[in-house]
Coordinates of C-alpha atoms and ligand atoms in Angstrom, one line a residue:
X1 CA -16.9 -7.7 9.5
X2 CA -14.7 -10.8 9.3
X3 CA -11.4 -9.7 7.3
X4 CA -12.2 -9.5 3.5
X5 CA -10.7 -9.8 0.4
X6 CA -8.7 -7.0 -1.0
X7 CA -9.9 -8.2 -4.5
X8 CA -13.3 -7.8 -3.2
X9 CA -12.5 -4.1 -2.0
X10 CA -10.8 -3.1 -5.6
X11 CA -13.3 -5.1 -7.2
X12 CA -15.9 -2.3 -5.6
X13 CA -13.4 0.7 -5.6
X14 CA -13.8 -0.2 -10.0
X15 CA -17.2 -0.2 -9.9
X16 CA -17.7 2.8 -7.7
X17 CA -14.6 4.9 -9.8
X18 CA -12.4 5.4 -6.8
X19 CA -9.4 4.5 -5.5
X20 CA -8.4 2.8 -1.5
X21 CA -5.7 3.9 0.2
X22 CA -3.2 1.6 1.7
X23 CA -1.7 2.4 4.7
X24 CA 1.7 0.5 6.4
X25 CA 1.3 -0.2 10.2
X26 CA 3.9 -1.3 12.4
X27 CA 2.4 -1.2 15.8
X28 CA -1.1 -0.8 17.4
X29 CA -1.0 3.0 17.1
X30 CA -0.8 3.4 13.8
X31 CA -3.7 0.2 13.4
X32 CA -5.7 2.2 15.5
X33 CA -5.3 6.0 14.2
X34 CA -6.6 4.1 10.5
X35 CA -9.5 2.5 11.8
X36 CA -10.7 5.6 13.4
X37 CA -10.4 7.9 10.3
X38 CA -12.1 4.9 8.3
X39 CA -14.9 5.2 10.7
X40 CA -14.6 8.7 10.5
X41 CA -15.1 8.8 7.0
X42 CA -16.9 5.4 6.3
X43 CA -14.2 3.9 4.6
X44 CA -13.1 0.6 3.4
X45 CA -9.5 0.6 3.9
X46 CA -6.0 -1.8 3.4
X47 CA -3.6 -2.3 6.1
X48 CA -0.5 -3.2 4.9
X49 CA 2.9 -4.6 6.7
X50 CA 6.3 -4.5 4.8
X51 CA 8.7 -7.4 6.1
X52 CA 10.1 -4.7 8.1
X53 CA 7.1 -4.1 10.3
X54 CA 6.4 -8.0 10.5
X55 CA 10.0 -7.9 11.9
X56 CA 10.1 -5.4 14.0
X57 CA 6.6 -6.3 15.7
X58 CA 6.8 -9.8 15.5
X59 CA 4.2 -10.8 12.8
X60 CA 1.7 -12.7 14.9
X61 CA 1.0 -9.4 17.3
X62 CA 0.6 -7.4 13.8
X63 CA -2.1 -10.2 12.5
X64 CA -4.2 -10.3 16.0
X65 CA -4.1 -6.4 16.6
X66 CA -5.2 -6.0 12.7
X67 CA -7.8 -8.7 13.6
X68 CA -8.9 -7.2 16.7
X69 CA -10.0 -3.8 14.7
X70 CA -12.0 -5.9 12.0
X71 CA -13.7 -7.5 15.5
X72 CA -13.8 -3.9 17.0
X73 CA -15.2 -1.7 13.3
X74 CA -17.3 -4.7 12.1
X75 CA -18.9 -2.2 9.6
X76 CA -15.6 -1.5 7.6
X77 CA -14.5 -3.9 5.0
X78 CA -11.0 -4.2 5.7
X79 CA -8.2 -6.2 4.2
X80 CA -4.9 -7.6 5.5
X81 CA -2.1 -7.3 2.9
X82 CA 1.6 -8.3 2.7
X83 CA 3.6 -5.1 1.5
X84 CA 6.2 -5.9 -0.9
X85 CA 6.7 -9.9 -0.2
X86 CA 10.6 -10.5 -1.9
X87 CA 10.3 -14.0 -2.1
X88 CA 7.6 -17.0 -2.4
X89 CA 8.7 -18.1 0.6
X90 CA 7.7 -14.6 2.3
X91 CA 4.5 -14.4 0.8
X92 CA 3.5 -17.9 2.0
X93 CA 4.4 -17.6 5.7
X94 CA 2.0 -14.8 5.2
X95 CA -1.0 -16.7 3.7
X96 CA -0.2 -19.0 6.5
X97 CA -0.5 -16.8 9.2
X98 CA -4.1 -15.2 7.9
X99 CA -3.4 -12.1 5.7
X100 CA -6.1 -12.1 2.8
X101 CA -3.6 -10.1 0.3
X102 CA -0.1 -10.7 -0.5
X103 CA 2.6 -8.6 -2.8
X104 CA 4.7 -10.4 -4.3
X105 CA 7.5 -8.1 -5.3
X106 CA 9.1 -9.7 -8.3
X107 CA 10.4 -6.4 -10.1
X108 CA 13.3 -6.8 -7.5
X109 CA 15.8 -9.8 -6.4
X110 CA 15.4 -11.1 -3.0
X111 CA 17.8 -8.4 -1.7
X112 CA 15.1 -5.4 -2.4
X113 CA 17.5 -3.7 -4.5
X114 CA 18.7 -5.6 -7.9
X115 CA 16.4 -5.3 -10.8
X116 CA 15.0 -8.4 -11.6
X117 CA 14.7 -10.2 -14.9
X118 CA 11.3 -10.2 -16.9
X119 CA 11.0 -14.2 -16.9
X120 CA 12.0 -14.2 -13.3
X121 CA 9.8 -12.0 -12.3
X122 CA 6.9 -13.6 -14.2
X123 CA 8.1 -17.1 -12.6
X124 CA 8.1 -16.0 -9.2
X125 CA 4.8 -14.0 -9.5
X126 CA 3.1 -17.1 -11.4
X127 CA 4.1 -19.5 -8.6
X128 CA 2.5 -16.9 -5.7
X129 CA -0.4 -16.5 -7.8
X130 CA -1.2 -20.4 -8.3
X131 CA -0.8 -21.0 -4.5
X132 CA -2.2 -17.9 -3.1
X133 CA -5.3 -18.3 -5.1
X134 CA -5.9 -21.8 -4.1
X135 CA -6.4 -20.5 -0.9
X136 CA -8.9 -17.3 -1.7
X137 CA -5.9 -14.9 -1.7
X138 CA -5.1 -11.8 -3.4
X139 CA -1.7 -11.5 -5.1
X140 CA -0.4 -7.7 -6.0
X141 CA 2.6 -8.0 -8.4
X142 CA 4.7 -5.3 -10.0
X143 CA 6.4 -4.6 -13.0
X144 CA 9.0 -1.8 -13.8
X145 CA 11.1 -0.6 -10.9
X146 CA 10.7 2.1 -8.1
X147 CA 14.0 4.4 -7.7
X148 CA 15.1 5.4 -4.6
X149 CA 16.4 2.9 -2.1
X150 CA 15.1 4.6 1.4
X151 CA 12.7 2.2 2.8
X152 CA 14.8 -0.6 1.2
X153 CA 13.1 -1.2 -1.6
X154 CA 14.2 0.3 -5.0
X155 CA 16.1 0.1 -7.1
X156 CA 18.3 3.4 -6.3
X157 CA 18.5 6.6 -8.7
X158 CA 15.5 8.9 -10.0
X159 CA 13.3 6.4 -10.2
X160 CA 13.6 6.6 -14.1
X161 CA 15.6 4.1 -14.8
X162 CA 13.3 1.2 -15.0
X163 CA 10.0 2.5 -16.0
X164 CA 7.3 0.4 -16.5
X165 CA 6.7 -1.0 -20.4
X166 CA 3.2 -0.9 -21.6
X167 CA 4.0 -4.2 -23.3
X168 CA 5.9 -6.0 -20.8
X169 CA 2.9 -4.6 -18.3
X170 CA 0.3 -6.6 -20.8
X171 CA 2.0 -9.8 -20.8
X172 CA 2.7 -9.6 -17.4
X173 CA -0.7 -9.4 -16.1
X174 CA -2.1 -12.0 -18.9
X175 CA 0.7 -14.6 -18.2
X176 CA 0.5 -14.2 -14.2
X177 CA -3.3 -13.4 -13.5
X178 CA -2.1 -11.2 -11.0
X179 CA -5.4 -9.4 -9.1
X180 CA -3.3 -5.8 -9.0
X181 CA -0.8 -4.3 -10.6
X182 CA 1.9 -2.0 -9.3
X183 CA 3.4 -0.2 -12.1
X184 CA 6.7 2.3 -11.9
X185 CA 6.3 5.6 -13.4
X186 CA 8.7 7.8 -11.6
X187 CA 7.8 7.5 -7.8
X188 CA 10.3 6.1 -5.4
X189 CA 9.1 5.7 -1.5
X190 CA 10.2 8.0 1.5
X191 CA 10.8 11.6 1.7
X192 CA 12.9 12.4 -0.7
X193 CA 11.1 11.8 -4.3
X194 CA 11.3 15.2 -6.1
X195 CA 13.1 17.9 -5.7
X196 CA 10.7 20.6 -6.7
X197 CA 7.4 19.9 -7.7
X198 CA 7.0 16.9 -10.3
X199 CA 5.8 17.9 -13.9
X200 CA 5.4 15.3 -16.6
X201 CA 9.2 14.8 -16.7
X202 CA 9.8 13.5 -13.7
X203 CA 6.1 12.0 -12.8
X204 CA 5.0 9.7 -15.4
X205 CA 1.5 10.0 -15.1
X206 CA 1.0 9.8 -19.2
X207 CA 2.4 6.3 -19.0
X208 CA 0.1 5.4 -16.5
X209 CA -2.9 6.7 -18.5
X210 CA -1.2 4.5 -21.4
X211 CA -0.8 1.2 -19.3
X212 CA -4.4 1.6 -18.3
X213 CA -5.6 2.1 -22.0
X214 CA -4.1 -1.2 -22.5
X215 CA -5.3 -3.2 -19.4
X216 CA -8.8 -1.4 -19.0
X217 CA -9.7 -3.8 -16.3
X218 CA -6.7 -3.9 -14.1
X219 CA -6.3 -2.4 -10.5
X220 CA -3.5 -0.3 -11.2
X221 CA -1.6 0.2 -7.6
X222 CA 0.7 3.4 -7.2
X223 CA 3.6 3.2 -4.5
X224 CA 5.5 5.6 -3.3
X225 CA 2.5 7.7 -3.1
X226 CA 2.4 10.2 -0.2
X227 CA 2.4 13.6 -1.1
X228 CA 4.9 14.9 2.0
X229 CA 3.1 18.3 2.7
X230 CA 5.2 20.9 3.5
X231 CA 3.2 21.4 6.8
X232 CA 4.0 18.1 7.9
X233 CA 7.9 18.6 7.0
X234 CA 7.7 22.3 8.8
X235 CA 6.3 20.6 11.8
X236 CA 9.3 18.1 12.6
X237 CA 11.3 21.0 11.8
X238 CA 10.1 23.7 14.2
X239 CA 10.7 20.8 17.1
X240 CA 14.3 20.2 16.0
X241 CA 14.0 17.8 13.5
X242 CA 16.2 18.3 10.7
X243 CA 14.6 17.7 7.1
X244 CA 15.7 19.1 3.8
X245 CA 13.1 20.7 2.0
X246 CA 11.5 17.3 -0.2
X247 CA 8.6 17.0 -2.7
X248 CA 6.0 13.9 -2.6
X249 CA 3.1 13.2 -5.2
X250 CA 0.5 16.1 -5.7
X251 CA -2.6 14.8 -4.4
X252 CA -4.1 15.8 -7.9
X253 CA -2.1 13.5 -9.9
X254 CA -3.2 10.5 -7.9
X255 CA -6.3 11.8 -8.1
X256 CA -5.5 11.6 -11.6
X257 CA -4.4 8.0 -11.7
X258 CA -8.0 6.9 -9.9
X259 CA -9.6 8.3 -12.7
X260 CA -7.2 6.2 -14.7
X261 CA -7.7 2.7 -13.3
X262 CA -5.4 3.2 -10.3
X263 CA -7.6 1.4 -7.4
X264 CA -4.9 1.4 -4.5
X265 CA -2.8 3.7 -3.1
X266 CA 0.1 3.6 -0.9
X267 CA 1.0 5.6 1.7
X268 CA 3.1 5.3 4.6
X269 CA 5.6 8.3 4.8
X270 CA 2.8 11.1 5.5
X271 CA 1.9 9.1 8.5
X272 CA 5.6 8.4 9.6
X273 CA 6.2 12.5 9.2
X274 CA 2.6 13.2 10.9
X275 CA 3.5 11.5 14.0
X276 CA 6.9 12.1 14.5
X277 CA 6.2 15.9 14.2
X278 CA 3.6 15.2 17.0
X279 CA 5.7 13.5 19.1
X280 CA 8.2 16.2 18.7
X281 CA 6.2 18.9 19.8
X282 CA 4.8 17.3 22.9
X283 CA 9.0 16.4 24.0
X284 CA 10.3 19.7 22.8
X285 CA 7.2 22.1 24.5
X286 CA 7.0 19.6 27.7
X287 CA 10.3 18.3 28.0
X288 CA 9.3 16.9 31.8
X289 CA 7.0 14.3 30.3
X290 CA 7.7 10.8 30.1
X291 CA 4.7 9.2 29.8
X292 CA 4.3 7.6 26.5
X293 CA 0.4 8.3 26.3
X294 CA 1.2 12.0 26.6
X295 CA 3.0 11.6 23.2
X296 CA 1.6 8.7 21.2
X297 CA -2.2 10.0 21.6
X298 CA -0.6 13.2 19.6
X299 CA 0.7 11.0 17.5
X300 CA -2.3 8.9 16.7
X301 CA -4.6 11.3 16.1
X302 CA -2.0 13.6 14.1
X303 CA -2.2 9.9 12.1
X304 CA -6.0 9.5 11.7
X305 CA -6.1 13.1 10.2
X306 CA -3.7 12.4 7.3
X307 CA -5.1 9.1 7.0
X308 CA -8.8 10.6 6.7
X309 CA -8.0 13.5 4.7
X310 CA -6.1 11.1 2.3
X311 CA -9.7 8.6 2.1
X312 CA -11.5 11.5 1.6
X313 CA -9.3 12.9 -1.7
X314 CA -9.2 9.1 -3.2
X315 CA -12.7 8.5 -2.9
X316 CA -12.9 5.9 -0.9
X317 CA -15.4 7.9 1.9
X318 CA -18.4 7.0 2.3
X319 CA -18.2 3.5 0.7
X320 CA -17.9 1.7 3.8
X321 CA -21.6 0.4 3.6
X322 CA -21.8 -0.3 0.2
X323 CA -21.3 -3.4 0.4
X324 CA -20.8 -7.0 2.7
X325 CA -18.2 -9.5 2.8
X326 CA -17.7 -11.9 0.8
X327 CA -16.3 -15.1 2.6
X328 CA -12.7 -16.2 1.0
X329 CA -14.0 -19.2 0.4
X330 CA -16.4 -17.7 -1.9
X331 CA -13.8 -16.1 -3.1
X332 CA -11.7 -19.1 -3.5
X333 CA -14.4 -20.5 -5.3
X334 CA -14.3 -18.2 -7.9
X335 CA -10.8 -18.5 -8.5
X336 CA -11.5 -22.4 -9.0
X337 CA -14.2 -21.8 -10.9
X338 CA -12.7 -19.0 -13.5
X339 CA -15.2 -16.4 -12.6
X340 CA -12.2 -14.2 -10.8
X341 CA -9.2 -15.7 -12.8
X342 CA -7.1 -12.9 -14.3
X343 CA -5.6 -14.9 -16.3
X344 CA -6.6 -16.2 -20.0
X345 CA -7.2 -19.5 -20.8
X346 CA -4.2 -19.5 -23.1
X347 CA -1.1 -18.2 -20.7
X348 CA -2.4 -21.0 -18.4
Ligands
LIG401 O1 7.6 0.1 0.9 C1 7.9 0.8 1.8 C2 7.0 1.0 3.0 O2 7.1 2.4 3.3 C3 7.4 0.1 4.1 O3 8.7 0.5 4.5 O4 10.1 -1.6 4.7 O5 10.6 0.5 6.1 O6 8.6 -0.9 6.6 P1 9.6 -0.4 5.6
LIG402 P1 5.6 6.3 0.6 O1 6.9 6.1 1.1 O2 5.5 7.3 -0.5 O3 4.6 6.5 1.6 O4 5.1 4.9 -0.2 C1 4.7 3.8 0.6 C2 4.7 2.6 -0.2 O5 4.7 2.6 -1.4 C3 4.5 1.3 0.5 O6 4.6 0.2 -0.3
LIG403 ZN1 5.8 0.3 -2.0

């Protein structure tokens, strides 16, 4: 299947109730260990690259490897998506170079840290929206700020701080037509999000329910979403790693937030833990081995399990089939033509 849409794939995910996990790649690996688990499990799925992975792998390999697997699985509707774009320039190189989906990450200033304003952030957003639909592409914006500042992007603190307002989230989405829409409601991203498991003071999931009352027919995206199973964390420390004992989200509560409009969910930590403890074990049990296939096949498949399990519990299993692709000119089309605009007549 030629790369699709990711409107297309939430479109579906709403009309079949569930939820499509997200996954950040930054090498062929990791490309490779999700495309098996969504064959595995039937899946549609989202790859996603920060500008971290498009720097560290050079963004043109990352686009022709991620093409290669929708040449090599052409029965799994898969969509290319820019992970937290900081700038209209960032998510236009990224149109440019072929990704079908783009964030553009507006809760934050350029730098990935400072708390943007509303009215910038709505500018910024608009802008991406109006280009990237002109060309048949999917625009994720956010609104309320992620705490935590490990994987560069947050806003530091408990994650709090800058919780998403149902209001704000309204006028948002009508004013910018975004497709998705990332909301902050007390998930950071990394390892370290809680420090015992959340309850409804740390892990807004009421507000969520409240935002989705409010915008019945938005895809709701949760960040920061892996669940950092203890077994993972025990793993990486049996080999010599050194974690301190971390909470993620329960598995339930996103679970949760698909019944509650949430349509894509992001996960890149569990995979990160899931191979490094692999790669641990295979160095620390055979330290004479230097062949990087003796380690990064551990490591890939230790990936694919996570990354099925994870399609299984949102849903998305199964669905691979349910549906084919819709071109993104098509797609395009319907932006032109209103019958995919997001965005009432009025905030035009
Ligand atoms: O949003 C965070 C993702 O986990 C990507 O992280 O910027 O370190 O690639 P990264
Ligand atoms: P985790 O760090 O919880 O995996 O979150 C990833 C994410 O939100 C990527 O945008
Ligand atoms: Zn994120």
């Amino acid at each position: 299947m030629p790369l699709v849409s990711m409107r297309q794939l939430l479109d579906e995910a709403a009309k079949g109730g569930y939820g499509v996990g997200a996954f950040n790649v930054n090498n062929m690996e990791q490309i490779q260990a999700i495309m098996e688990a969504a064959k595995e499990t039937q899946s549609p799925v989202i790859i996603q690259a920060s500008r971290g992975a498009r720097a560290f792998a050079q963004d043109r390999y990352l686009y022709h490897l991620i093409l290669a697997a929708s040449e090599l699985y052409p029965e799994i509707p898969l969509a290319m998506h820019l992970d937290h774009g900081n700038s209209f320039d960032t998510c236009k190189s990224a149109i440019e170079l072929g990704f079908t989906s783009v964030m553009m990450d507006g809760s934050l200033r350029e730098d990935g840290k400072t708390p943007n304003t509303f009215e910038e952030n709505l500018d910024v957003t608009r802008r991406v929206v109006d280009f990237a639909h002109e060309r048949g592409i999917t625009v994720e914006g956010e609104i309320g700020v992620l705490g935590g500042v490990e994987d560069g992007h947050g806003a530091g603190g408990t994650g709090l701080e800058h919780l998403t307002n149902p209001d704000q989230a309204v006028e948002f989405a009508e004013k910018t037509g975004v497709d998705a829409l990332a909301i902050a409601i007390g998930t950071s991203h990394g390892a370290y999000k809680f420090s015992k498991k959340p309850d409804g003071s740390v892990l807004k999931m009421d507000l969520l329910i409240a935002i989705h009352n409010r915008l019945p027919k938005t895809h709701l995206v949760m960040h920061g979403s892996s669940s950092v199973p203890k077994d993972l964390q025990d793993v990486i420390n049996q080999y010599g790693g050194k974690l301190k004992q971390t909470w993620g989200v329960p598995v339930e509560e996103i679970q949760l937030g698909i019944r509650n409009g949430v349509r894509k969910v992001n996960v890149d930590t569990d995979n990160r833990l899931a191979i490094t403890g692999a790669i641990r074990k295979v160095l620390w049990e055979t330290p004479e081995k230097f062949d990087p296939r003796d380690y990064l096949k551990p490591a890939r498949a230790a990936m694919q399990k996570v990354v099925a399990t994870r399609m299984t519990q949102f849903g998305q299993a199964g669905h691979a089939s349910d549906y084919a692709a819709v071109s993104i000119a098509q797609i395009q089309q319907g932006y032109k033509d209103g019958t995919l605009s997001t965005r009432p007549k009025a905030a035009k």
